[in-house]
GROMACS .gro file of C-alpha atoms in nm:
model
  320
    1UNK     CA    1  19.430  17.574   5.328
    2UNK     CA    2  19.230  17.656   5.644
    3UNK     CA    3  18.916  17.495   5.502
    4UNK     CA    4  19.117  17.192   5.397
    5UNK     CA    5  19.258  17.162   5.750
    6UNK     CA    6  18.908  17.172   5.897
    7UNK     CA    7  18.801  16.899   5.660
    8UNK     CA    8  19.093  16.682   5.767
    9UNK     CA    9  19.022  16.744   6.135
   10UNK     CA   10  18.652  16.672   6.082
   11UNK     CA   11  18.730  16.350   5.900
   12UNK     CA   12  18.970  16.243   6.174
   13UNK     CA   13  18.709  16.318   6.441
   14UNK     CA   14  18.446  16.116   6.254
   15UNK     CA   15  18.687  15.822   6.233
   16UNK     CA   16  18.766  15.853   6.603
   17UNK     CA   17  18.399  15.860   6.698
   18UNK     CA   18  18.324  15.562   6.475
   19UNK     CA   19  18.618  15.377   6.628
   20UNK     CA   20  18.501  15.457   6.982
   21UNK     CA   21  18.152  15.334   6.896
   22UNK     CA   22  18.294  15.014   6.752
   23UNK     CA   23  18.502  14.962   7.067
   24UNK     CA   24  18.207  15.014   7.304
   25UNK     CA   25  18.114  14.696   7.487
   26UNK     CA   26  17.770  14.569   7.404
   27UNK     CA   27  17.564  14.515   7.717
   28UNK     CA   28  17.217  14.371   7.776
   29UNK     CA   29  17.023  14.508   8.073
   30UNK     CA   30  16.691  14.345   8.167
   31UNK     CA   31  16.437  14.533   8.380
   32UNK     CA   32  16.072  14.538   8.482
   33UNK     CA   33  15.819  14.814   8.414
   34UNK     CA   34  15.779  15.016   8.731
   35UNK     CA   35  15.926  15.306   8.925
   36UNK     CA   36  16.208  15.113   9.101
   37UNK     CA   37  16.363  15.053   8.756
   38UNK     CA   38  16.365  15.423   8.666
   39UNK     CA   39  16.743  15.445   8.697
   40UNK     CA   40  16.777  15.227   8.387
   41UNK     CA   41  16.522  15.432   8.191
   42UNK     CA   42  16.710  15.753   8.270
   43UNK     CA   43  17.053  15.602   8.204
   44UNK     CA   44  16.941  15.483   7.861
   45UNK     CA   45  16.764  15.807   7.765
   46UNK     CA   46  17.053  16.029   7.871
   47UNK     CA   47  17.327  15.822   7.707
   48UNK     CA   48  17.493  15.751   8.041
   49UNK     CA   49  17.608  15.402   7.949
   50UNK     CA   50  17.816  15.543   7.662
   51UNK     CA   51  18.008  15.764   7.907
   52UNK     CA   52  18.164  15.448   8.046
   53UNK     CA   53  18.226  15.277   7.714
   54UNK     CA   54  17.907  15.070   7.703
   55UNK     CA   55  17.667  15.014   7.416
   56UNK     CA   56  17.365  14.912   7.622
   57UNK     CA   57  17.032  14.767   7.521
   58UNK     CA   58  16.768  14.801   7.794
   59UNK     CA   59  16.502  14.530   7.766
   60UNK     CA   60  16.175  14.590   7.956
   61UNK     CA   61  15.933  14.327   8.085
   62UNK     CA   62  15.610  14.329   8.286
   63UNK     CA   63  15.786  14.232   8.610
   64UNK     CA   64  16.133  14.186   8.751
   65UNK     CA   65  16.060  13.812   8.760
   66UNK     CA   66  16.008  13.806   8.382
   67UNK     CA   67  16.321  14.015   8.333
   68UNK     CA   68  16.521  13.771   8.543
   69UNK     CA   69  16.403  13.473   8.338
   70UNK     CA   70  16.503  13.654   8.018
   71UNK     CA   71  16.849  13.736   8.151
   72UNK     CA   72  16.905  13.378   8.259
   73UNK     CA   73  16.807  13.262   7.912
   74UNK     CA   74  17.059  13.505   7.763
   75UNK     CA   75  17.325  13.368   8.003
   76UNK     CA   76  17.493  13.709   8.015
   77UNK     CA   77  17.428  14.068   8.112
   78UNK     CA   78  17.246  14.232   8.399
   79UNK     CA   79  16.902  14.240   8.555
   80UNK     CA   80  16.729  14.473   8.799
   81UNK     CA   81  16.488  14.264   9.000
   82UNK     CA   82  16.325  14.238   9.341
   83UNK     CA   83  16.407  14.041   9.652
   84UNK     CA   84  16.265  13.699   9.576
   85UNK     CA   85  16.343  13.674   9.202
   86UNK     CA   86  16.699  13.778   9.284
   87UNK     CA   87  16.753  13.535   9.569
   88UNK     CA   88  16.600  13.244   9.376
   89UNK     CA   89  16.852  13.292   9.097
   90UNK     CA   90  17.141  13.334   9.341
   91UNK     CA   91  17.052  12.994   9.484
   92UNK     CA   92  17.067  12.837   9.137
   93UNK     CA   93  17.416  12.978   9.103
   94UNK     CA   94  17.427  13.138   8.759
   95UNK     CA   95  17.340  13.489   8.887
   96UNK     CA   96  17.507  13.696   9.160
   97UNK     CA   97  17.403  14.008   9.351
   98UNK     CA   98  17.604  14.323   9.278
   99UNK     CA   99  17.452  14.634   9.445
  100UNK     CA  100  17.119  14.745   9.596
  101UNK     CA  101  16.925  14.991   9.383
  102UNK     CA  102  16.619  15.107   9.577
  103UNK     CA  103  16.389  15.026   9.867
  104UNK     CA  104  16.049  15.137   9.995
  105UNK     CA  105  15.763  15.024  10.217
  106UNK     CA  106  15.477  15.199  10.038
  107UNK     CA  107  15.470  15.099   9.671
  108UNK     CA  108  15.320  14.752   9.729
  109UNK     CA  109  14.975  14.731   9.888
  110UNK     CA  110  14.677  14.498   9.926
  111UNK     CA  111  14.350  14.588   9.757
  112UNK     CA  112  14.034  14.410   9.867
  113UNK     CA  113  13.664  14.397   9.776
  114UNK     CA  114  13.407  14.573   9.991
  115UNK     CA  115  13.327  14.266  10.200
  116UNK     CA  116  13.686  14.219  10.315
  117UNK     CA  117  13.761  14.472  10.586
  118UNK     CA  118  14.016  14.289  10.803
  119UNK     CA  119  14.284  14.021  10.751
  120UNK     CA  120  14.066  13.744  10.893
  121UNK     CA  121  13.813  13.804  10.615
  122UNK     CA  122  14.064  13.657  10.370
  123UNK     CA  123  14.041  13.313  10.530
  124UNK     CA  124  13.930  13.050  10.279
  125UNK     CA  125  13.915  13.305   9.996
  126UNK     CA  126  14.101  13.345   9.667
  127UNK     CA  127  14.374  13.608   9.674
  128UNK     CA  128  14.634  13.687   9.409
  129UNK     CA  129  14.988  13.807   9.351
  130UNK     CA  130  15.252  13.710   9.095
  131UNK     CA  131  15.395  13.386   9.234
  132UNK     CA  132  15.770  13.375   9.248
  133UNK     CA  133  15.781  13.750   9.303
  134UNK     CA  134  15.847  13.961   9.610
  135UNK     CA  135  15.469  13.999   9.639
  136UNK     CA  136  15.436  13.633   9.730
  137UNK     CA  137  15.668  13.670  10.028
  138UNK     CA  138  15.496  13.990  10.134
  139UNK     CA  139  15.152  13.828  10.127
  140UNK     CA  140  15.276  13.529  10.328
  141UNK     CA  141  15.437  13.759  10.584
  142UNK     CA  142  15.122  13.974  10.604
  143UNK     CA  143  14.915  13.666  10.680
  144UNK     CA  144  15.171  13.543  10.933
  145UNK     CA  145  15.172  13.873  11.119
  146UNK     CA  146  14.792  13.857  11.139
  147UNK     CA  147  14.772  13.508  11.285
  148UNK     CA  148  14.725  13.316  10.961
  149UNK     CA  149  14.931  13.110  10.721
  150UNK     CA  150  14.941  13.061  10.349
  151UNK     CA  151  14.726  12.751  10.393
  152UNK     CA  152  14.443  12.972  10.522
  153UNK     CA  153  14.392  13.134  10.181
  154UNK     CA  154  14.378  13.014   9.822
  155UNK     CA  155  14.666  13.209   9.671
  156UNK     CA  156  14.662  13.210   9.292
  157UNK     CA  157  14.914  13.335   9.040
  158UNK     CA  158  14.812  13.637   8.833
  159UNK     CA  159  15.006  13.892   8.633
  160UNK     CA  160  14.957  14.254   8.747
  161UNK     CA  161  14.757  14.344   8.438
  162UNK     CA  162  14.503  14.067   8.505
  163UNK     CA  163  14.439  14.148   8.871
  164UNK     CA  164  14.184  14.433   8.843
  165UNK     CA  165  13.972  14.236   8.593
  166UNK     CA  166  13.986  13.923   8.809
  167UNK     CA  167  13.859  14.120   9.106
  168UNK     CA  168  13.587  14.286   8.897
  169UNK     CA  169  13.474  13.940   8.779
  170UNK     CA  170  13.459  13.808   9.135
  171UNK     CA  171  13.742  13.558   9.080
  172UNK     CA  172  13.947  13.696   9.372
  173UNK     CA  173  13.868  13.902   9.681
  174UNK     CA  174  14.210  14.068   9.718
  175UNK     CA  175  14.543  14.113   9.551
  176UNK     CA  176  14.884  14.247   9.644
  177UNK     CA  177  15.092  14.447   9.399
  178UNK     CA  178  15.210  14.800   9.324
  179UNK     CA  179  15.013  15.120   9.362
  180UNK     CA  180  14.943  15.175   8.989
  181UNK     CA  181  14.786  14.827   8.974
  182UNK     CA  182  14.583  14.884   9.290
  183UNK     CA  183  14.474  15.223   9.155
  184UNK     CA  184  14.338  15.045   8.848
  185UNK     CA  185  14.142  14.812   9.078
  186UNK     CA  186  13.992  15.105   9.266
  187UNK     CA  187  13.851  15.230   8.936
  188UNK     CA  188  13.739  14.890   8.810
  189UNK     CA  189  13.568  14.750   9.119
  190UNK     CA  190  13.292  14.929   9.308
  191UNK     CA  191  13.367  14.928   9.680
  192UNK     CA  192  13.728  14.818   9.636
  193UNK     CA  193  13.955  14.963   9.903
  194UNK     CA  194  14.301  14.930  10.051
  195UNK     CA  195  14.328  14.657  10.312
  196UNK     CA  196  14.677  14.797  10.360
  197UNK     CA  197  14.792  15.121  10.198
  198UNK     CA  198  15.151  14.997  10.189
  199UNK     CA  199  15.376  14.722  10.316
  200UNK     CA  200  15.514  14.905  10.620
  201UNK     CA  201  15.525  14.659  10.908
  202UNK     CA  202  15.530  14.344  10.698
  203UNK     CA  203  15.774  14.408  10.415
  204UNK     CA  204  16.033  14.634  10.257
  205UNK     CA  205  16.029  14.623   9.879
  206UNK     CA  206  16.386  14.607   9.748
  207UNK     CA  207  16.529  14.608   9.397
  208UNK     CA  208  16.891  14.524   9.323
  209UNK     CA  209  17.133  14.492   9.036
  210UNK     CA  210  17.232  14.135   8.957
  211UNK     CA  211  17.475  14.004   8.698
  212UNK     CA  212  17.514  13.675   8.521
  213UNK     CA  213  17.793  13.496   8.706
  214UNK     CA  214  17.982  13.450   8.380
  215UNK     CA  215  17.970  13.825   8.318
  216UNK     CA  216  18.083  13.908   8.672
  217UNK     CA  217  18.371  13.661   8.660
  218UNK     CA  218  18.492  13.733   8.306
  219UNK     CA  219  18.431  14.106   8.265
  220UNK     CA  220  18.480  14.290   8.596
  221UNK     CA  221  18.553  14.626   8.430
  222UNK     CA  222  18.215  14.610   8.258
  223UNK     CA  223  18.038  14.542   8.589
  224UNK     CA  224  18.207  14.844   8.741
  225UNK     CA  225  18.102  15.056   8.444
  226UNK     CA  226  17.739  14.949   8.483
  227UNK     CA  227  17.744  15.038   8.853
  228UNK     CA  228  17.887  15.381   8.775
  229UNK     CA  229  17.625  15.437   8.507
  230UNK     CA  230  17.333  15.354   8.735
  231UNK     CA  231  17.482  15.559   9.016
  232UNK     CA  232  17.497  15.860   8.783
  233UNK     CA  233  17.132  15.796   8.692
  234UNK     CA  234  17.036  15.792   9.061
  235UNK     CA  235  17.208  16.126   9.113
  236UNK     CA  236  17.036  16.266   8.804
  237UNK     CA  237  16.690  16.165   8.929
  238UNK     CA  238  16.758  16.323   9.268
  239UNK     CA  239  16.916  16.643   9.138
  240UNK     CA  240  16.733  16.701   8.808
  241UNK     CA  241  16.370  16.597   8.863
  242UNK     CA  242  16.234  16.841   8.604
  243UNK     CA  243  16.432  16.659   8.336
  244UNK     CA  244  16.420  16.308   8.481
  245UNK     CA  245  16.045  16.281   8.551
  246UNK     CA  246  15.933  16.329   8.188
  247UNK     CA  247  16.174  16.052   8.085
  248UNK     CA  248  16.026  15.815   8.342
  249UNK     CA  249  15.672  15.916   8.248
  250UNK     CA  250  15.742  15.834   7.883
  251UNK     CA  251  15.874  15.487   7.967
  252UNK     CA  252  15.580  15.408   8.195
  253UNK     CA  253  15.315  15.568   7.976
  254UNK     CA  254  15.191  15.799   8.251
  255UNK     CA  255  15.192  16.165   8.343
  256UNK     CA  256  15.473  16.368   8.494
  257UNK     CA  257  15.246  16.452   8.789
  258UNK     CA  258  15.196  16.080   8.855
  259UNK     CA  259  15.570  16.020   8.845
  260UNK     CA  260  15.625  16.302   9.092
  261UNK     CA  261  15.366  16.149   9.326
  262UNK     CA  262  15.483  15.789   9.300
  263UNK     CA  263  15.860  15.826   9.291
  264UNK     CA  264  15.864  16.011   9.622
  265UNK     CA  265  15.826  15.681   9.810
  266UNK     CA  266  16.143  15.526   9.665
  267UNK     CA  267  16.483  15.548   9.828
  268UNK     CA  268  16.752  15.514   9.561
  269UNK     CA  269  17.065  15.401   9.743
  270UNK     CA  270  17.342  15.159   9.643
  271UNK     CA  271  17.477  15.115   9.997
  272UNK     CA  272  17.504  14.756  10.116
  273UNK     CA  273  17.427  14.797  10.486
  274UNK     CA  274  17.318  14.579  10.775
  275UNK     CA  275  16.951  14.664  10.726
  276UNK     CA  276  16.968  14.526  10.372
  277UNK     CA  277  17.146  14.208  10.481
  278UNK     CA  278  16.910  14.144  10.774
  279UNK     CA  279  16.596  14.210  10.569
  280UNK     CA  280  16.702  13.986  10.282
  281UNK     CA  281  16.806  13.711  10.523
  282UNK     CA  282  16.468  13.723  10.696
  283UNK     CA  283  16.276  13.720  10.367
  284UNK     CA  284  16.457  13.411  10.244
  285UNK     CA  285  16.396  13.238  10.576
  286UNK     CA  286  16.024  13.292  10.515
  287UNK     CA  287  16.063  13.168  10.158
  288UNK     CA  288  16.227  12.854  10.296
  289UNK     CA  289  15.945  12.798  10.543
  290UNK     CA  290  15.681  12.800  10.269
  291UNK     CA  291  15.889  12.601  10.020
  292UNK     CA  292  15.960  12.879   9.768
  293UNK     CA  293  16.338  12.861   9.818
  294UNK     CA  294  16.526  12.557   9.942
  295UNK     CA  295  16.824  12.711  10.119
  296UNK     CA  296  16.929  13.025  10.308
  297UNK     CA  297  17.136  13.295  10.140
  298UNK     CA  298  17.507  13.219  10.121
  299UNK     CA  299  17.637  13.573  10.111
  300UNK     CA  300  17.996  13.463  10.044
  301UNK     CA  301  17.907  13.297   9.715
  302UNK     CA  302  17.585  13.468   9.608
  303UNK     CA  303  17.687  13.834   9.641
  304UNK     CA  304  18.003  14.010   9.518
  305UNK     CA  305  18.108  14.330   9.696
  306UNK     CA  306  18.438  14.391   9.514
  307UNK     CA  307  18.281  14.587   9.228
  308UNK     CA  308  18.100  14.835   9.452
  309UNK     CA  309  18.416  14.880   9.660
  310UNK     CA  310  18.607  14.975   9.347
  311UNK     CA  311  18.347  15.239   9.259
  312UNK     CA  312  18.329  15.374   9.615
  313UNK     CA  313  18.432  15.187   9.936
  314UNK     CA  314  18.148  15.365  10.119
  315UNK     CA  315  17.896  15.162   9.917
  316UNK     CA  316  17.989  14.856  10.123
  317UNK     CA  317  17.906  14.945  10.483
  318UNK     CA  318  17.921  14.580  10.594
  319UNK     CA  319  18.067  14.258  10.459
  320UNK     CA  320  17.780  14.010  10.473
   0.00000   0.00000   0.00000
């Protein structure tokens, strides 16, 4: 009788688990391949989405820009992307900002060939960054702060993976992107060096969670669940590095030591504060000046604070 009871209980539990799995909301999350997106890697690997009733598929792309295009094609779901890709989609109207994810002023840098030792040496030369990405705004701002404009250089569009080879072939004299990509250039090009070791002084690299407007408007509980999931992943990275770093290393195809070195520069924080609002506003003003974006940010229509407030009112320090 006891064995029979266990069998009945086991069968009931299996049915319950199957039912819960069937009831889980399917979610598509689109991300780039870099350290700022680590929260999504960890959330997926540790089953954190399931805790909040989500059956999530995390789709990775070379950059946040590519991830954003894929999410817009899907017309649903969520994307973690940088400043400019995010704001460009907000302006179109089918994507809205939800919460900040991370910021730093060290992960993006400018690598240059031996003959380029100061900003003025870039004048009239070919430089590269992925156009339409945060890197484009950073490069423009770097030039501006050093007495030049975009018109003073020949800025070409290259994917991160193509930059080191382009420099080695003599096609460009400098490029701006993340530290792993610049590290590859240091190895590939004799005499290559950092023109800037980071973006401090001319740019703060920010990544945020965005949602398809249709998803945000029609499924608010799901948005809240995604925020909670990613917040748990942030806490896990901070509090359990010995377990989190190997997960991140596996996703990025690197070593745990490299993760430990690189991830130290990132500030994982979902708080919407005045610094975030001011920085994003300034960036989009620059994007307007150079014709990348055609209008300033309309915070009332392009960002939704209600979801973060539901998770924790402290996440919304200001109403933009």
